[in-house]
Coordinates of C-alpha atoms and ligand atoms in Angstrom, one line a residue:
X1 CA -0.3 -9.5 -10.7
X2 CA -4.0 -9.7 -10.2
X3 CA -5.5 -6.6 -11.8
X4 CA -8.8 -5.2 -10.6
X5 CA -10.2 -2.3 -12.5
X6 CA -13.0 -0.4 -10.8
X7 CA -15.1 2.3 -12.5
X8 CA -13.8 5.1 -10.2
X9 CA -11.6 5.7 -7.2
X10 CA -14.5 5.6 -4.8
X11 CA -15.4 2.0 -5.7
X12 CA -11.6 1.1 -5.9
X13 CA -11.1 2.4 -2.4
X14 CA -14.0 0.5 -1.0
X15 CA -12.7 -2.7 -2.7
X16 CA -9.3 -2.1 -1.1
X17 CA -10.9 -1.5 2.3
X18 CA -12.8 -4.8 2.0
X19 CA -9.5 -6.7 1.4
X20 CA -8.1 -5.1 4.6
X21 CA -11.3 -5.7 6.6
X22 CA -11.6 -9.3 5.5
X23 CA -8.1 -10.0 6.7
X24 CA -8.7 -8.2 10.1
X25 CA -11.9 -10.3 10.6
X26 CA -10.2 -13.6 9.5
X27 CA -7.0 -13.0 11.5
X28 CA -7.7 -10.4 14.3
X29 CA -4.0 -10.3 15.3
X30 CA -2.8 -9.6 11.7
X31 CA 0.0 -7.3 10.7
X32 CA -0.8 -4.6 8.2
X33 CA 1.6 -2.5 6.2
X34 CA 0.2 0.9 5.6
X35 CA 0.9 3.8 3.2
X36 CA 0.3 7.6 3.3
X37 CA -0.5 10.1 0.5
X38 CA -3.7 10.9 -1.2
X39 CA -4.4 7.4 -2.6
X40 CA -5.3 5.5 0.5
X41 CA -7.4 8.2 2.1
X42 CA -10.8 7.0 1.0
X43 CA -9.9 3.4 1.9
X44 CA -9.0 4.6 5.4
X45 CA -12.3 6.5 5.7
X46 CA -14.1 3.3 4.7
X47 CA -12.3 1.4 7.4
X48 CA -13.2 4.0 10.0
X49 CA -16.9 3.7 8.9
X50 CA -16.7 -0.1 9.2
X51 CA -15.2 0.2 12.7
X52 CA -18.0 2.6 13.8
X53 CA -20.9 1.0 12.0
X54 CA -20.0 -2.7 11.8
X55 CA -17.7 -3.1 14.8
X56 CA -14.6 -3.9 12.8
X57 CA -12.1 -4.5 15.6
X58 CA -8.5 -3.4 15.4
X59 CA -7.6 -4.0 19.0
X60 CA -5.2 -6.9 18.2
X61 CA -3.9 -5.5 14.9
X62 CA -0.3 -4.3 14.4
X63 CA 0.7 -1.8 11.7
X64 CA 4.0 -0.8 10.1
X65 CA 4.1 2.3 7.8
X66 CA 6.2 2.3 4.7
X67 CA 8.1 5.6 5.2
X68 CA 8.7 8.9 6.9
X69 CA 10.3 12.2 6.0
X70 CA 13.7 12.8 7.5
X71 CA 13.8 15.7 9.9
X72 CA 10.0 15.7 10.8
X73 CA 9.0 14.7 14.3
X74 CA 5.7 12.9 15.0
X75 CA 3.9 16.1 15.8
X76 CA 4.9 17.9 12.7
X77 CA 1.7 18.4 10.7
X78 CA 3.3 17.0 7.5
X79 CA 4.9 14.0 9.1
X80 CA 3.5 10.6 8.1
X81 CA 3.0 9.8 11.8
X82 CA 0.7 12.8 12.1
X83 CA -1.0 11.8 8.8
X84 CA -1.8 8.3 10.1
X85 CA -3.1 9.6 13.5
X86 CA -5.4 12.1 11.7
X87 CA -6.6 9.8 9.0
X88 CA -6.9 6.5 10.7
X89 CA -5.4 5.7 14.1
X90 CA -7.3 8.3 16.1
X91 CA -10.6 7.0 14.8
X92 CA -10.3 3.2 15.4
X93 CA -9.5 1.1 18.4
X94 CA -5.9 0.2 17.6
X95 CA -3.4 0.2 20.5
X96 CA -1.0 3.1 20.0
X97 CA 1.9 0.9 20.9
X98 CA 1.0 -1.4 18.0
X99 CA 1.4 1.2 15.4
X100 CA 4.9 1.7 14.0
X101 CA 6.1 4.5 11.7
X102 CA 9.8 5.0 11.0
X103 CA 11.3 7.8 13.1
X104 CA 12.2 10.8 10.9
X105 CA 14.3 12.2 13.7
X106 CA 16.4 9.1 14.6
X107 CA 19.9 9.9 15.6
X108 CA 21.4 6.8 14.2
X109 CA 19.5 5.9 11.0
X110 CA 21.4 2.8 10.2
X111 CA 20.5 1.3 13.6
X112 CA 16.9 2.6 13.4
X113 CA 16.4 0.9 10.0
X114 CA 17.8 -2.4 11.3
X115 CA 15.6 -2.2 14.3
X116 CA 12.5 -1.4 12.2
X117 CA 13.2 -4.5 10.0
X118 CA 13.8 -6.6 13.1
X119 CA 10.5 -5.4 14.6
X120 CA 8.6 -6.5 11.5
X121 CA 10.2 -9.9 11.7
X122 CA 9.5 -10.1 15.5
X123 CA 5.8 -9.4 14.8
X124 CA 5.7 -12.4 12.4
X125 CA 6.0 -10.4 9.1
X126 CA 3.5 -8.3 7.2
X127 CA 0.4 -10.1 6.2
X128 CA -0.9 -7.4 3.8
X129 CA 1.0 -4.4 2.6
X130 CA -1.0 -1.5 1.2
X131 CA 0.9 0.6 -1.4
X132 CA 0.4 3.7 -3.5
X133 CA 2.3 4.4 -6.7
X134 CA 4.3 7.5 -7.4
X135 CA 4.0 9.1 -10.8
X136 CA 7.6 7.9 -11.5
X137 CA 6.5 4.3 -10.6
X138 CA 7.9 4.2 -7.1
X139 CA 6.6 2.2 -4.2
X140 CA 7.2 3.6 -0.7
X141 CA 10.1 6.0 -1.4
X142 CA 12.0 3.6 -3.6
X143 CA 12.8 6.0 -6.3
X144 CA 14.0 5.0 -9.8
X145 CA 17.3 3.2 -9.5
X146 CA 16.6 1.7 -6.1
X147 CA 17.8 -1.8 -5.7
X148 CA 15.0 -4.3 -6.1
X149 CA 16.6 -6.1 -3.1
X150 CA 16.8 -3.0 -0.9
X151 CA 15.9 -2.9 2.8
X152 CA 14.7 -0.1 5.1
X153 CA 17.1 2.8 4.7
X154 CA 17.6 6.4 3.9
X155 CA 16.6 7.5 0.4
X156 CA 17.0 10.8 -1.5
X157 CA 13.7 11.9 -3.0
X158 CA 13.6 12.3 -6.8
X159 CA 12.7 15.8 -8.1
X160 CA 9.4 14.4 -9.5
X161 CA 8.4 13.2 -6.0
X162 CA 9.5 16.6 -4.5
X163 CA 7.3 18.3 -7.1
X164 CA 4.3 16.0 -6.5
X165 CA 4.5 16.5 -2.7
X166 CA 5.1 20.2 -2.7
X167 CA 1.3 20.7 -2.5
X168 CA 1.4 19.4 1.1
X169 CA 4.3 21.7 2.2
X170 CA 3.3 24.9 0.4
X171 CA 6.3 24.9 -2.0
X172 CA 9.0 22.6 -3.4
X173 CA 11.7 24.3 -1.2
X174 CA 9.9 23.2 1.9
X175 CA 9.8 19.4 1.0
X176 CA 12.4 17.4 2.9
X177 CA 15.0 15.9 0.5
X178 CA 15.5 12.6 2.4
X179 CA 13.1 9.9 3.7
X180 CA 13.5 6.7 5.6
X181 CA 11.7 4.0 3.7
X182 CA 11.1 0.3 3.6
X183 CA 13.0 -1.2 0.8
X184 CA 11.7 -3.1 -2.2
X185 CA 13.0 -6.3 -0.8
X186 CA 11.3 -5.6 2.5
X187 CA 8.0 -5.0 0.7
X188 CA 8.3 -8.1 -1.4
X189 CA 8.5 -10.2 1.8
X190 CA 4.9 -9.2 2.8
X191 CA 2.5 -12.1 2.3
X192 CA 0.3 -10.1 0.1
X193 CA 0.7 -6.7 -1.6
X194 CA -2.2 -4.4 -2.4
X195 CA -1.2 -1.7 -4.9
X196 CA -3.6 1.2 -5.4
X197 CA -3.5 3.9 -8.1
X198 CA -6.2 6.3 -9.2
X199 CA -6.5 9.0 -11.8
X200 CA -5.2 9.7 -15.3
X201 CA -1.9 11.1 -14.0
X202 CA -1.0 7.7 -12.8
X203 CA -1.8 5.9 -16.1
X204 CA 1.9 5.8 -17.4
X205 CA 3.2 4.5 -14.0
X206 CA 0.4 1.8 -13.9
X207 CA 1.3 0.7 -17.4
X208 CA 5.0 0.5 -16.6
X209 CA 4.4 -1.3 -13.3
X210 CA 2.0 -3.9 -14.6
X211 CA 3.0 -4.5 -18.2
X212 CA 6.5 -3.1 -18.5
X213 CA 9.8 -4.9 -17.9
X214 CA 10.8 -5.5 -14.3
X215 CA 13.3 -2.8 -13.7
X216 CA 14.8 -0.7 -10.9
X217 CA 13.8 2.3 -12.9
X218 CA 10.2 1.6 -12.0
X219 CA 10.3 0.0 -8.6
X220 CA 6.6 -0.9 -8.6
X221 CA 7.4 -3.4 -11.4
X222 CA 9.1 -5.6 -8.8
X223 CA 5.6 -6.5 -7.7
X224 CA 5.4 -8.7 -10.8
X225 CA 7.8 -11.0 -8.9
X226 CA 5.4 -11.3 -5.9
X227 CA 3.2 -14.4 -5.6
X228 CA 0.2 -12.4 -4.3
X229 CA 0.3 -8.9 -5.6
X230 CA -3.1 -7.3 -6.4
X231 CA -3.5 -4.0 -8.2
X232 CA -6.7 -2.0 -7.7
X233 CA -7.0 0.8 -10.3
X234 CA -9.8 3.0 -11.6
X235 CA -10.6 3.2 -15.3
X236 CA -8.5 6.4 -15.7
X237 CA -5.3 5.0 -14.2
X238 CA -5.8 1.7 -16.1
X239 CA -6.4 3.4 -19.4
X240 CA -3.0 2.6 -20.9
X241 CA -3.1 -1.1 -20.0
X242 CA -3.1 -3.2 -23.2
X243 CA -4.6 -6.3 -21.6
X244 CA -7.6 -4.7 -19.9
X245 CA -10.1 -7.1 -21.4
X246 CA -8.2 -10.1 -20.2
X247 CA -7.9 -8.8 -16.7
X248 CA -11.7 -8.3 -16.7
X249 CA -12.1 -12.0 -17.8
X250 CA -9.8 -13.2 -15.1
X251 CA -11.7 -11.2 -12.5
X252 CA -15.1 -12.6 -13.7
X253 CA -13.6 -16.1 -13.2
X254 CA -12.2 -15.2 -9.8
X255 CA -15.7 -14.0 -8.7
X256 CA -17.3 -17.2 -9.8
X257 CA -14.6 -19.2 -7.9
X258 CA -15.1 -17.1 -4.8
X259 CA -18.9 -17.7 -4.9
X260 CA -18.3 -21.4 -5.4
X261 CA -20.0 -21.4 -8.8
X262 CA -17.7 -24.0 -10.2
X263 CA -20.0 -25.4 -12.9
X264 CA -20.0 -22.2 -14.8
X265 CA -16.3 -22.5 -15.1
X266 CA -16.5 -26.1 -16.3
X267 CA -15.1 -27.4 -13.1
X268 CA -16.6 -30.8 -12.3
X269 CA -18.4 -31.2 -15.6
X270 CA -17.7 -34.1 -17.9
X271 CA -16.7 -33.3 -21.4
X272 CA -17.0 -36.1 -24.0
Ligands
LIG301 C1 3.5 7.0 0.9 C2 4.3 6.3 -0.1 C3 4.4 6.8 -1.5 C4 3.0 7.1 -2.1 C5 3.1 7.6 -3.5 C6 1.8 8.0 -4.1 O1 3.6 6.3 2.1 O2 5.0 5.4 0.2 O3 5.0 5.8 -2.3 O4 2.2 6.0 -2.0 O5 4.1 8.6 -3.7 O6 1.4 9.2 -3.5 P1 -0.1 9.7 -3.6 O7 -1.0 8.7 -3.1 O8 -0.1 11.0 -2.8 O9 -0.3 9.9 -5.1

């Protein structure tokens, strides 16, 4: 995994927004995988600013969200569909018919999940999947123990996740117990994954995800198998990473490569 450590969540979010915006500019008809929760909020604000001030054009973009609570309809204030409308879609020029969020009120979930996967395939697959990280190391709602080959399906939320999300619902007892979520296998098929985690409370999950063994107990760790997974962390969430200094060196080389400053890396120079 490429690990980018920014000083704070603000610069981390701007960095994430730049990855998304660069793709939208390079490939206007791209397919984005999107996440909800606290983590991507500032990145979404930055994308809205880029749309308003720099003309970033979403008119040909298609999006697929990772997950939705079972039982919540699109107009329920805590539904992930409502979250996406409020925090991104209503403020950019994306076509409403090109934004897909799993339906928390599907009557036949097995069919719905199959159709969701089919829709992703029909759209050409996800170019870039944005991901947050649960404090138990989950990606999407793939709780500890989820198969690393899993597909979109129903999942029971872990008690840690119910606790974490109680703040949005005004109490643990009001948090839905089930969610429909893309699987780890679905996520790994994205061409690029962008994992974000900010704050000290995410430090153990970041450590386990990046430097721990690949295990279904920490579904984020499956990203170690992905060819193009990028983690953007702030210094607090990265504080337990053992190889921080090395990641900074890799990043410095990466910057030189991107700027075409090959000589400083010894590329093209003769050694005798
Ligand atoms: C949300 C999602 C979850 C969150 C994770 C972190 O669509 O899939 O995996 O990304 O629970 O949540 P926050 O960002 O609220 O800490």
